[in-house]
PDB file of C-alpha atoms and ligand atoms in Angstrom:
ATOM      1  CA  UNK A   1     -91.646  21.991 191.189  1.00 39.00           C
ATOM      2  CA  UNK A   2     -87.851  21.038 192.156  1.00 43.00           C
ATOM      3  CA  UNK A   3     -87.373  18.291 195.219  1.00 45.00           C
ATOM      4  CA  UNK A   4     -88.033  19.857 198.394  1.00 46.00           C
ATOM      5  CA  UNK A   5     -85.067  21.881 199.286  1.00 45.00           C
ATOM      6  CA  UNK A   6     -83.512  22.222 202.547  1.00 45.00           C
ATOM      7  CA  UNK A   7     -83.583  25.967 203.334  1.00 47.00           C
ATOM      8  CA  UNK A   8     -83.067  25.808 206.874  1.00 47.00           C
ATOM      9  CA  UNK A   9     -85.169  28.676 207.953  1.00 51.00           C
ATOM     10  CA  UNK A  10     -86.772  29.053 210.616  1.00 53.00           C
ATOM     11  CA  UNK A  11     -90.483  28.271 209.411  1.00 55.00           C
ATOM     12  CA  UNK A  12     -89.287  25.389 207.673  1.00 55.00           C
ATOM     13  CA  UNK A  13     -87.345  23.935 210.494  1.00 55.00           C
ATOM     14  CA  UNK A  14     -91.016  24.518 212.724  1.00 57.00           C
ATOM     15  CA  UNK A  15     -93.034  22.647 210.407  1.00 55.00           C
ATOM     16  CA  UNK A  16     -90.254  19.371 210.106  1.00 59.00           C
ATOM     17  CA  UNK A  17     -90.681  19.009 213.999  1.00 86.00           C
ATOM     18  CA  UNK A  18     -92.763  16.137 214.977  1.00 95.00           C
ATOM     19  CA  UNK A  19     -94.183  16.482 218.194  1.00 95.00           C
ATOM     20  CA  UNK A  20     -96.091  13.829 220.353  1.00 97.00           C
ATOM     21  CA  UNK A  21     -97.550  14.798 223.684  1.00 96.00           C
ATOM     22  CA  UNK A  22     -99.150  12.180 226.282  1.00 97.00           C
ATOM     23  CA  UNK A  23    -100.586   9.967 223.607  1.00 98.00           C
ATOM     24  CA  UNK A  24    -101.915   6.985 225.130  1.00 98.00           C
ATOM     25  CA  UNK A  25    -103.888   4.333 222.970  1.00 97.00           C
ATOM     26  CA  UNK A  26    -106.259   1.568 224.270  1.00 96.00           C
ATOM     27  CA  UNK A  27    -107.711  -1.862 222.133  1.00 94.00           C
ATOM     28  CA  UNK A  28    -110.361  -2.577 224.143  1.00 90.00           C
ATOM     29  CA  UNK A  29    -108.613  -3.698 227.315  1.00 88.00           C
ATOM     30  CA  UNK A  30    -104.971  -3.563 225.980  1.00 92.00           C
ATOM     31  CA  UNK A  31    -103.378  -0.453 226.637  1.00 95.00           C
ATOM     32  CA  UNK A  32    -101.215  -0.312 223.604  1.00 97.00           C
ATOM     33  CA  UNK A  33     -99.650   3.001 224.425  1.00 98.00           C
ATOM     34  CA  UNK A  34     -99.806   4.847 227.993  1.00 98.00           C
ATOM     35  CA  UNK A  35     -98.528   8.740 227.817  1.00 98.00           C
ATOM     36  CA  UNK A  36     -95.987   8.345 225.288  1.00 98.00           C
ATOM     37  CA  UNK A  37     -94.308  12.174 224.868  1.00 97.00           C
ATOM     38  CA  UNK A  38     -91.143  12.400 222.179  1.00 96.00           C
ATOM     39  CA  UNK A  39     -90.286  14.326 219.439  1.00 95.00           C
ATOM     40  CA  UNK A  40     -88.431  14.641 216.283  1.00 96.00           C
ATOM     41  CA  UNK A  41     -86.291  18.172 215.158  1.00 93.00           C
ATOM     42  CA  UNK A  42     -85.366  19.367 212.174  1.00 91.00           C
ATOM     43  CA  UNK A  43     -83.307  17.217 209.924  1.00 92.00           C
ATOM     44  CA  UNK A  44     -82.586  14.673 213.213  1.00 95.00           C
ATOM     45  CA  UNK A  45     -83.111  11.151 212.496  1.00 97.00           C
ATOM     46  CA  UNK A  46     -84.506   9.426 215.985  1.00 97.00           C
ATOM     47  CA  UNK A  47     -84.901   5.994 216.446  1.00 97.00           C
ATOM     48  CA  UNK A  48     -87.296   3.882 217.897  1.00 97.00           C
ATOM     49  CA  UNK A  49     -87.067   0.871 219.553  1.00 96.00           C
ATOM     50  CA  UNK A  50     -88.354  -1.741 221.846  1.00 95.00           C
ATOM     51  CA  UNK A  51     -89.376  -5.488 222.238  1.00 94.00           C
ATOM     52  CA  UNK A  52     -92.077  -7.300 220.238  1.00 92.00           C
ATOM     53  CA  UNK A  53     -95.242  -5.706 221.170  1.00 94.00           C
ATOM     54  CA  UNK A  54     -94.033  -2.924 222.755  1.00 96.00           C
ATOM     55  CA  UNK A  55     -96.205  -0.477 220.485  1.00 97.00           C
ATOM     56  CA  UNK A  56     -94.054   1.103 217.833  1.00 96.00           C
ATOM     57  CA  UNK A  57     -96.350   0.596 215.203  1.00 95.00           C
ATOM     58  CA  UNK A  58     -99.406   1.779 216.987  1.00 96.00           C
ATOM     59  CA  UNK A  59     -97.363   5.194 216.796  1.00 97.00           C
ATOM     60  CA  UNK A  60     -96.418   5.016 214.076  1.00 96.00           C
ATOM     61  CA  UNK A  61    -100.601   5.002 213.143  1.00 96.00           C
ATOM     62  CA  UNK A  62    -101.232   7.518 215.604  1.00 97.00           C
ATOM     63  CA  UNK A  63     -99.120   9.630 213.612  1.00 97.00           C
ATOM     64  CA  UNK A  64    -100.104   8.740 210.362  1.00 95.00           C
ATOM     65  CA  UNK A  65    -103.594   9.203 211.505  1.00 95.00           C
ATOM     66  CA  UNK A  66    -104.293   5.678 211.385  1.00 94.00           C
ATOM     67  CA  UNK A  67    -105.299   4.970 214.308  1.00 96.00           C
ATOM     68  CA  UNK A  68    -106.936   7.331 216.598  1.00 95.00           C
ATOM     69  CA  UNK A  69    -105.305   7.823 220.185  1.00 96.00           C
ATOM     70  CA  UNK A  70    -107.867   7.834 223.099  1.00 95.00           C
ATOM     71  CA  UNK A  71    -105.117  10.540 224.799  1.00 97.00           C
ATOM     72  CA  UNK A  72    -102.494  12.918 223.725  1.00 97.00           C
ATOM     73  CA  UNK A  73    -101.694  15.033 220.734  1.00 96.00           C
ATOM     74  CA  UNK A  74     -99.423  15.212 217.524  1.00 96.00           C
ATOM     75  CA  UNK A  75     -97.978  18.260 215.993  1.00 95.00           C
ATOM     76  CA  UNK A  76     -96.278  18.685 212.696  1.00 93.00           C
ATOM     77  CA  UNK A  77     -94.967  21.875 212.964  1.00 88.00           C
ATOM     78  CA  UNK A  78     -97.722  24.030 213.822  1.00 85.00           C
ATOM     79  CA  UNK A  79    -100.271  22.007 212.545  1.00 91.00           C
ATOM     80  CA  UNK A  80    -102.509  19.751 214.868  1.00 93.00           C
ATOM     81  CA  UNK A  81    -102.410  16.029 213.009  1.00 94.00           C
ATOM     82  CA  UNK A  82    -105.105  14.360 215.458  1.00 87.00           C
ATOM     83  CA  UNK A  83    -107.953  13.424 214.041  1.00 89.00           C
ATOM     84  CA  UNK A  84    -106.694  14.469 210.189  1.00 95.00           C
ATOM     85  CA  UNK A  85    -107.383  11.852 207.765  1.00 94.00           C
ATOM     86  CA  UNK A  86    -104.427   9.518 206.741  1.00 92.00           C
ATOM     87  CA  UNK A  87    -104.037  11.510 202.834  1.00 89.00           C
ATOM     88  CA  UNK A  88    -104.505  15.118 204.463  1.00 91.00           C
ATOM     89  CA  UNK A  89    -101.256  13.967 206.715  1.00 94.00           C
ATOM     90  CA  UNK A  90     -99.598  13.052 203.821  1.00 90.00           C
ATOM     91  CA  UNK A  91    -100.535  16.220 201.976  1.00 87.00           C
ATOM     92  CA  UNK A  92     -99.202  18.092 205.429  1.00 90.00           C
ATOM     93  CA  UNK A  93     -95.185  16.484 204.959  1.00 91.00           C
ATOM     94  CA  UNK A  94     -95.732  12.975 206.351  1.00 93.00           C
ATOM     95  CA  UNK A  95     -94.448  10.275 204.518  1.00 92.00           C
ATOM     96  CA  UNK A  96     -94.530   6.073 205.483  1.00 89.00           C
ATOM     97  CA  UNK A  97     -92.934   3.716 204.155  1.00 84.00           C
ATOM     98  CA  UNK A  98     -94.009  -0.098 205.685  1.00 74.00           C
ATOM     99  CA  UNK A  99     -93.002  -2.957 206.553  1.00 68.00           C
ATOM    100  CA  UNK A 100     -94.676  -4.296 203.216  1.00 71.00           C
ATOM    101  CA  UNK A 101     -94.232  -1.858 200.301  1.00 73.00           C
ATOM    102  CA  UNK A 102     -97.100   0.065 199.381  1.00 76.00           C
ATOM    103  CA  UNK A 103     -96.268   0.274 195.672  1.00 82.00           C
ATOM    104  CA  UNK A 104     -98.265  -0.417 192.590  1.00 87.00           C
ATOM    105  CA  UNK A 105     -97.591  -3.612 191.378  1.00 87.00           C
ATOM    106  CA  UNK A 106     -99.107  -3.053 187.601  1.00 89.00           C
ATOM    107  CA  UNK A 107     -97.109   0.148 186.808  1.00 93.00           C
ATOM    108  CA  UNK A 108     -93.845  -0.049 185.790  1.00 95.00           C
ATOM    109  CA  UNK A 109     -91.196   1.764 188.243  1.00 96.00           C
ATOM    110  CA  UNK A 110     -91.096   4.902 186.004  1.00 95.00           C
ATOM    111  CA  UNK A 111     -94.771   5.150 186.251  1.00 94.00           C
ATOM    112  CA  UNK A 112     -95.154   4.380 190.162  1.00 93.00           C
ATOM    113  CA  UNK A 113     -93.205   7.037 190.515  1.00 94.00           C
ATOM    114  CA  UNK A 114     -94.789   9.703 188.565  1.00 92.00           C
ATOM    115  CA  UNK A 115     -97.970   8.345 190.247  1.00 90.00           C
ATOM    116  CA  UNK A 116     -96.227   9.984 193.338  1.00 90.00           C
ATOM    117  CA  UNK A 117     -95.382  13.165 191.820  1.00 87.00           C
ATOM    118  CA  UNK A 118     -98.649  13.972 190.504  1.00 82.00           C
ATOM    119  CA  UNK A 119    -100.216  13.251 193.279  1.00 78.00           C
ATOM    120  CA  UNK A 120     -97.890  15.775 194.990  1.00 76.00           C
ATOM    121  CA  UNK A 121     -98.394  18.329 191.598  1.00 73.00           C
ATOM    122  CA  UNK A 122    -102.426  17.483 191.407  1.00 66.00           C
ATOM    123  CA  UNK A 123    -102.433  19.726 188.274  1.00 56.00           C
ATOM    124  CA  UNK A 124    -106.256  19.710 187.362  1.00 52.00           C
ATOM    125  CA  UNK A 125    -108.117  16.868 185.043  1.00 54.00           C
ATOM    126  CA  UNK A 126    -109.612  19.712 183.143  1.00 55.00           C
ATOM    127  CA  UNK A 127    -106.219  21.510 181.905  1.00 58.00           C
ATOM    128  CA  UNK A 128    -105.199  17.615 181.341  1.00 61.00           C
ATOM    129  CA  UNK A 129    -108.479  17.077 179.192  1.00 60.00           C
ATOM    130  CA  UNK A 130    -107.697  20.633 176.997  1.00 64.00           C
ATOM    131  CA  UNK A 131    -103.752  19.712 176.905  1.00 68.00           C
ATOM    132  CA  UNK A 132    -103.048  23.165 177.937  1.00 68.00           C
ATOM    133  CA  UNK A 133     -99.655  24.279 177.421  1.00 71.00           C
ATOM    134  CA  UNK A 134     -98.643  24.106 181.429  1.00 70.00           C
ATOM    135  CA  UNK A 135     -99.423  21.002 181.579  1.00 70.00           C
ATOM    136  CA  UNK A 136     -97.012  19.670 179.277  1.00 73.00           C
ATOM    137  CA  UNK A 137     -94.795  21.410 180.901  1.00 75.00           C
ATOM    138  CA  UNK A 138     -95.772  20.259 184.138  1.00 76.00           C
ATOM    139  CA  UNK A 139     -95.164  16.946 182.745  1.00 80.00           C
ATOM    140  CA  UNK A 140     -91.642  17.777 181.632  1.00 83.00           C
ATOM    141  CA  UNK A 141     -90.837  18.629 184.960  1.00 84.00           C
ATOM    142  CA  UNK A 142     -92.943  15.173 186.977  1.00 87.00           C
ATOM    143  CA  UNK A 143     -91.001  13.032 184.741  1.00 92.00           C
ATOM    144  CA  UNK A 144     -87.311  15.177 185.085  1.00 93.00           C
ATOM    145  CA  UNK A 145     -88.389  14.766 188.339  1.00 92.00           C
ATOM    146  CA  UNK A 146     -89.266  11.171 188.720  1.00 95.00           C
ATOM    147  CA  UNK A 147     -86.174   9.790 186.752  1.00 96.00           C
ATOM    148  CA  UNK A 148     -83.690  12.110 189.074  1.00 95.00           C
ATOM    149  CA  UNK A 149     -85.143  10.038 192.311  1.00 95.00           C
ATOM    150  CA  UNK A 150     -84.729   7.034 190.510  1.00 96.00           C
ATOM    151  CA  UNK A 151     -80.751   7.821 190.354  1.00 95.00           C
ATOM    152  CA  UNK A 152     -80.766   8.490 193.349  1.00 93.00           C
ATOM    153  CA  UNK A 153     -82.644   5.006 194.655  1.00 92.00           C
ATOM    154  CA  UNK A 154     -80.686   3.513 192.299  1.00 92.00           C
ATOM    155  CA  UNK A 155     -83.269   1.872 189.643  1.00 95.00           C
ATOM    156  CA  UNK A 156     -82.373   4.068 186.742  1.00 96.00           C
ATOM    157  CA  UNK A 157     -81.685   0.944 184.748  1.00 96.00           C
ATOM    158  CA  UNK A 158     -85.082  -0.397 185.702  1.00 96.00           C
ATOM    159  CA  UNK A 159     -87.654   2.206 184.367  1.00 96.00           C
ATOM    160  CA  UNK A 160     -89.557   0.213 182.647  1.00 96.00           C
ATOM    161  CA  UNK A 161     -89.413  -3.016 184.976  1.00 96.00           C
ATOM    162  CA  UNK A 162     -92.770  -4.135 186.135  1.00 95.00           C
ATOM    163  CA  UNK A 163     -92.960  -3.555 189.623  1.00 93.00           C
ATOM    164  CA  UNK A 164     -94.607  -6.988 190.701  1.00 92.00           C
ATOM    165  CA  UNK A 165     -91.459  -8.219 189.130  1.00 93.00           C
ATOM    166  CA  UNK A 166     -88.999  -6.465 191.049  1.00 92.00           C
ATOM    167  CA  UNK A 167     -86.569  -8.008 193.993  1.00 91.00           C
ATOM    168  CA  UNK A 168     -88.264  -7.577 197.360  1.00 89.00           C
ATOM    169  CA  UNK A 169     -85.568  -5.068 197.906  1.00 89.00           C
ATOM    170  CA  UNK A 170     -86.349  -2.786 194.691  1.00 91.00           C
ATOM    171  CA  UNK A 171     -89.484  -2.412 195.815  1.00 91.00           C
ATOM    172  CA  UNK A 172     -88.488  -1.169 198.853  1.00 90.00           C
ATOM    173  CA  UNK A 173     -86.158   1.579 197.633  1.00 91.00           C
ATOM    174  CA  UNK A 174     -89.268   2.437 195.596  1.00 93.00           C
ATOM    175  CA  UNK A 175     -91.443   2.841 197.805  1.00 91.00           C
ATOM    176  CA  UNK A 176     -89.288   5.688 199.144  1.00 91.00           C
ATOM    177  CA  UNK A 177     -88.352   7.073 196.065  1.00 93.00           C
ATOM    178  CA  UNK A 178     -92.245   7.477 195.894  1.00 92.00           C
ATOM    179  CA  UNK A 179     -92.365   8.829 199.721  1.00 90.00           C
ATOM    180  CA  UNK A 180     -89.847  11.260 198.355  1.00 91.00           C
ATOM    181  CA  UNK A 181     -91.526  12.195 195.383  1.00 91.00           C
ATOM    182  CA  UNK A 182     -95.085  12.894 197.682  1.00 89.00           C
ATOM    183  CA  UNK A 183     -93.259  15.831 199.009  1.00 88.00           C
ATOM    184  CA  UNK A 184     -92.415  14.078 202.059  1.00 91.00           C
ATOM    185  CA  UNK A 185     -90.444  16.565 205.295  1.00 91.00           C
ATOM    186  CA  UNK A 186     -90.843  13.792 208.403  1.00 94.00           C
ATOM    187  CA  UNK A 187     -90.566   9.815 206.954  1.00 95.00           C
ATOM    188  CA  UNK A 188     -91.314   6.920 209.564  1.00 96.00           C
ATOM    189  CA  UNK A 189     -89.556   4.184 208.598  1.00 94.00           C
ATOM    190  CA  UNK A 190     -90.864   0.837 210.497  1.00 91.00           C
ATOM    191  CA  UNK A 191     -88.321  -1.977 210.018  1.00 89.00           C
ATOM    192  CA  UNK A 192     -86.539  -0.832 206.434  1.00 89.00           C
ATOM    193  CA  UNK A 193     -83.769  -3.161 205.746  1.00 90.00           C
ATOM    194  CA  UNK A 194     -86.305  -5.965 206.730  1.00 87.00           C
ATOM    195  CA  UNK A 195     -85.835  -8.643 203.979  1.00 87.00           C
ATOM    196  CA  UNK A 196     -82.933  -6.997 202.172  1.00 89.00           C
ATOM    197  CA  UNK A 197     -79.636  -8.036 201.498  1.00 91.00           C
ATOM    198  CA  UNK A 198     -76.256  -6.494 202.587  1.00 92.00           C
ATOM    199  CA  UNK A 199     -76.006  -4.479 199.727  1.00 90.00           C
ATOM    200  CA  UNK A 200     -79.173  -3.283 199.919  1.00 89.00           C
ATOM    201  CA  UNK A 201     -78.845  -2.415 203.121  1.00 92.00           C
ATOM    202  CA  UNK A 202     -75.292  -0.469 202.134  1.00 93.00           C
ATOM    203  CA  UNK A 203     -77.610   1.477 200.052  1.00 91.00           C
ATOM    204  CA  UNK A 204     -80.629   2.318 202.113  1.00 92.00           C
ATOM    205  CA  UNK A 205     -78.552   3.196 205.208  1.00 94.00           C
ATOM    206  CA  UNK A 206     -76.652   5.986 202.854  1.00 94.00           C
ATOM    207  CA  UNK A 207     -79.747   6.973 201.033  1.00 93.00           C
ATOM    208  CA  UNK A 208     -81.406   7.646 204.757  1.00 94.00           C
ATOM    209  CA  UNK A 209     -78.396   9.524 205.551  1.00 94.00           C
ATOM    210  CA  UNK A 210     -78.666  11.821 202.305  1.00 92.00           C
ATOM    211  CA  UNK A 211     -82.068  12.136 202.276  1.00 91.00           C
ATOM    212  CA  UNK A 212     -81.154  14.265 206.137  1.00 91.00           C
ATOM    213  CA  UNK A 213     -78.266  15.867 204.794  1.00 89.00           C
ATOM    214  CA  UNK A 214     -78.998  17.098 201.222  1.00 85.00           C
ATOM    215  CA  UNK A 215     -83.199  17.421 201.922  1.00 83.00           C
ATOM    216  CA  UNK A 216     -83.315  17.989 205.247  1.00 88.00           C
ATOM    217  CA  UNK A 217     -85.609  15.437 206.211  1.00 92.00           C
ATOM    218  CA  UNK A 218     -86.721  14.449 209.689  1.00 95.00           C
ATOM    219  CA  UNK A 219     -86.869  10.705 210.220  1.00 96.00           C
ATOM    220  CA  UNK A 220     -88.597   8.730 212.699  1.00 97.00           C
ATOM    221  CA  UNK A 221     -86.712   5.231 211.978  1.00 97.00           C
ATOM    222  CA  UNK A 222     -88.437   1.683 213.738  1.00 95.00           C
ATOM    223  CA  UNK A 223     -85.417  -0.581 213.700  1.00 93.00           C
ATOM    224  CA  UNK A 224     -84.628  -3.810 215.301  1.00 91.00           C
ATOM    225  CA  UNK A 225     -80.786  -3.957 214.102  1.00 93.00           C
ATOM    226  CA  UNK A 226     -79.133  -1.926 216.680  1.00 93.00           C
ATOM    227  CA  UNK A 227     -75.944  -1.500 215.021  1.00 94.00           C
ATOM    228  CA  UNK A 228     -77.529   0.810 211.769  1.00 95.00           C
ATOM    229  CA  UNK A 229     -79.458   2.465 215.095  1.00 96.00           C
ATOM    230  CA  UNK A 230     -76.466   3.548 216.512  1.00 96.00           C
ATOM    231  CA  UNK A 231     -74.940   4.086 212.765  1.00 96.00           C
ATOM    232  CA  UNK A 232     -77.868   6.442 212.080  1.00 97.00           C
ATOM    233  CA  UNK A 233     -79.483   7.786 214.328  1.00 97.00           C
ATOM    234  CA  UNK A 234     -78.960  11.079 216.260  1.00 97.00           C
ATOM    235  CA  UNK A 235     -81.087  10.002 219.311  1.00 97.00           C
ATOM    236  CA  UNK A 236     -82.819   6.745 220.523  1.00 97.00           C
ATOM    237  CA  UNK A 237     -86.421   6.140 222.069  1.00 97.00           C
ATOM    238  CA  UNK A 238     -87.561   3.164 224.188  1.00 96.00           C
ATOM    239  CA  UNK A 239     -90.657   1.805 224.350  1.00 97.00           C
ATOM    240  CA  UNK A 240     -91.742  -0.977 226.391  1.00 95.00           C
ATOM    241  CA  UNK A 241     -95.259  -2.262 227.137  1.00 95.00           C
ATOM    242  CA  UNK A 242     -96.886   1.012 226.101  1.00 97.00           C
ATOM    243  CA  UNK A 243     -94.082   3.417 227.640  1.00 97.00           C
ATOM    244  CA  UNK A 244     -91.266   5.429 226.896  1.00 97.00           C
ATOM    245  CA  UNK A 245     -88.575   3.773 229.538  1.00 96.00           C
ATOM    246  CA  UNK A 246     -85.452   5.582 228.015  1.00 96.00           C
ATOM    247  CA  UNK A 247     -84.237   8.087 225.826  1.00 97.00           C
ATOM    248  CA  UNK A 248     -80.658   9.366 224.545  1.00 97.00           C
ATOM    249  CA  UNK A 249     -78.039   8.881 222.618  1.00 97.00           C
ATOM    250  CA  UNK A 250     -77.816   5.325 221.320  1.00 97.00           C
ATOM    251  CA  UNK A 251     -75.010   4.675 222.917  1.00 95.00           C
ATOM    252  CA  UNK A 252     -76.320   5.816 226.016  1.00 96.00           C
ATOM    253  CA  UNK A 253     -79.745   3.869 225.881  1.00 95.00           C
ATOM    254  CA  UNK A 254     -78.305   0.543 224.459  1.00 92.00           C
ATOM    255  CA  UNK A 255     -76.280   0.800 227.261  1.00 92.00           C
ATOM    256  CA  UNK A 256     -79.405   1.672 229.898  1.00 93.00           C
ATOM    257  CA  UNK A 257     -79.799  -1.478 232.505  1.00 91.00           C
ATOM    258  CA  UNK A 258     -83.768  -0.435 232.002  1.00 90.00           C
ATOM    259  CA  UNK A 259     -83.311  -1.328 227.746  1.00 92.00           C
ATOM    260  CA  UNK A 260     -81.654  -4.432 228.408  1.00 90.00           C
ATOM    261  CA  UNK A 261     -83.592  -5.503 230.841  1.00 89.00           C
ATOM    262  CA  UNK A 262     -86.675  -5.042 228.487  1.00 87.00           C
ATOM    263  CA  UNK A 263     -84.625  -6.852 225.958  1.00 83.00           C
ATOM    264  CA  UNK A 264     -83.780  -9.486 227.517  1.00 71.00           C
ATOM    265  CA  UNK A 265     -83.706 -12.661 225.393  1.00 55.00           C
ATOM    266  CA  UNK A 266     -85.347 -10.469 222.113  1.00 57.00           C
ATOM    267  CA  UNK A 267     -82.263  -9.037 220.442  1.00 50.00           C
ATOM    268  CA  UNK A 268     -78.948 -10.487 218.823  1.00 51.00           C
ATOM    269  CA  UNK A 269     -76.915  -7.499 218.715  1.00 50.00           C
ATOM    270  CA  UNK A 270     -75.127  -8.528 215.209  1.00 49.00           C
ATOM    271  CA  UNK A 271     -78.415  -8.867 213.805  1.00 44.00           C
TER     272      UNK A 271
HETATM  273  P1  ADP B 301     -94.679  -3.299 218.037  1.00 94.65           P
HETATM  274  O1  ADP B 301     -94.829  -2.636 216.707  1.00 94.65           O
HETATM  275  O2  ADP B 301     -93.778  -2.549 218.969  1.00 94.65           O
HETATM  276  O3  ADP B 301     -94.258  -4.733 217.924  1.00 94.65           O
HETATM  277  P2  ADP B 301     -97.554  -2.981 218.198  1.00 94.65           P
HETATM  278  O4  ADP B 301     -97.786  -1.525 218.142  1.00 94.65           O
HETATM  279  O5  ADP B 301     -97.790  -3.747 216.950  1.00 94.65           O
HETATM  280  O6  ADP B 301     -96.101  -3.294 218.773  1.00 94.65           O
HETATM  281  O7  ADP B 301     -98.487  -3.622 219.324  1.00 94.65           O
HETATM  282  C1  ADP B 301     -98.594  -3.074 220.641  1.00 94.65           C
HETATM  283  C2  ADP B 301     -99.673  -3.811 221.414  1.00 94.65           C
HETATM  284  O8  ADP B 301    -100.975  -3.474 220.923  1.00 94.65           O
HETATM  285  C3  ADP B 301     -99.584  -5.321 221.312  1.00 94.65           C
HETATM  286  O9  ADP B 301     -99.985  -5.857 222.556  1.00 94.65           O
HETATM  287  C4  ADP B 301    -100.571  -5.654 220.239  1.00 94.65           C
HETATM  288  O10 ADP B 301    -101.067  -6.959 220.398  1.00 94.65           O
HETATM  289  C5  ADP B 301    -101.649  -4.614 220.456  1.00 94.65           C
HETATM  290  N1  ADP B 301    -102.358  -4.225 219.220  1.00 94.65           N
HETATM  291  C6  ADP B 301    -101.786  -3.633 218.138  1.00 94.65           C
HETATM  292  N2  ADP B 301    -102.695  -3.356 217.198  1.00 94.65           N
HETATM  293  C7  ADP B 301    -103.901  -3.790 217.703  1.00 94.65           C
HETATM  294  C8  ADP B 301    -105.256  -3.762 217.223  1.00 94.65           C
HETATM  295  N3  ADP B 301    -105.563  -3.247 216.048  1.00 94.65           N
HETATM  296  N4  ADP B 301    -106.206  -4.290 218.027  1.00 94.65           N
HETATM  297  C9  ADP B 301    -105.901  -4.799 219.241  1.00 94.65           C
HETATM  298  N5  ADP B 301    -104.663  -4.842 219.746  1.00 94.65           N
HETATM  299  C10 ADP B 301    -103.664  -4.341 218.999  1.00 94.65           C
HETATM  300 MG1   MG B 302     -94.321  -3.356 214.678  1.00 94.65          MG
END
């Protein structure tokens, strides 16, 4: 009932690997994605980038089983996400967090998040009904639970906040202290830090990092602001109209005549 631990083994490390293979996605006569093959290891945080319109959210539906590719698979692991529903991908380790949070705006903060840890916990209605014993305990343990991620996100001091109420930026942290709380193994992250402040920022960026370090989670990051790309990220994928056009290091790609070609005119690097 603890956080997911990072036990490195060898299983573990199999079922954190996100794996996409040839998908290709068409809207009618817009070919939104055209044999798009990458993948994500272990505990690696990869980014993802490319101009406007270059289809980085269309994979990021693919993978959340969103949207359905006309081509291609995606792997989890072992396990074969195409054509899952959206909540059986989130029961299998997948965890989103949008450009809008997705967070309950009537619950308070401590309550949104033990909204995400039962969900995770799903202890039955019945034994809720009787107030057996193991449930109690199984509360005990949601809400020990739920108030260590909020340390960590930093909104210990706003438990019982109304989350409609909260900063833009709150909300956002929230929303991945509820990812986290879902049980999450491989987050995609499409544009984080959009709409927060510096400090925020500060404070996603090193939650990101610690969420790889001390959970072990893979992270599939969509980010315009090249300089937390290259801060956080182990590797770098480019997509342009539909296609992956380079891959590497960050460093490397930023660098790639091919990126900045693609770029052209789209991004201030001190953005
Ligand atoms: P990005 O996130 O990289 O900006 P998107 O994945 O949103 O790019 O879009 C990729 C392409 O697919 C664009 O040409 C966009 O207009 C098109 N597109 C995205 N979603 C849909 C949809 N639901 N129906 C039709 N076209 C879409
Ligand atoms: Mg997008």
């Amino acid at each position: 009932m603890s956080l997911p631990a990072f036990d490195g083994d060898a299983q573990d490390a199999a079922r954190t690997t996100l794996v996409v293979q040839g998908l290709g996605v068409d809207f009618g006569g817009v070919r939104a994605l055209q044999n798009v093959t990458l993948s994500v290891g272990a505990g690696q945080i990869v980014g993802l980038i490319g101009p406007n319109g270059a289809g980085k959210s269309t994979l990021l539906n693919c993978i959340s089983g969103i949207t359905r590719p006309t081509t291609g698979t995606v792997r989890l692991g072992d396990v074969e996400l195409s054509g899952r529903r959206p909540d059986q991908i989130v029961d299998m380790g997948l965890g989103r967090v949008f450009q809008h949070p997705q967070v309950i705006a009537e619950l308070s903060v401590l309550d949104n998040l033990l909204v995400a840890c039962h969900r995770r916990l799903r202890y039955s209605v019945l034994a809720e009904m009787i107030g057996l014993p193991g449930v109690r305990r199984a509360e005990d343990a949601a809400r020990a639970e739920a108030l260590a991620v909020a340390r960590r996100i930093g909104l210990a001091g706003s438990l019982d906040v109304l989350t409609g109420s909260l900063p833009y930026g709150h909300r956002k942290l929230l929303e991945l202290g509820r990812v986290i709380l879902m049980g999450a193994r491989l987050l995609l992250l499409d544009e984080p830090i959009a709409g927060l402040n510096e400090g925020e920022i500060e404070h996603l960026a090193n939650l990101v990092l610690s969420l790889r370090t001390e959970s072990g989670l893979s992270i599939l990051l969509v980010e315009h602001n090249m300089g937390l790309v290259r801060r956080l990220c182990d590797r770098a994928v480019v997509l342009d109209a539909g296609q992956v056009i380079a891959e590497g290091t960050p460093d490397a790609v930023l660098n790639d005549p091919r990126v900045l070609l693609a770029y052209l005119g789209e991004v201030d690097e001190d953005a």
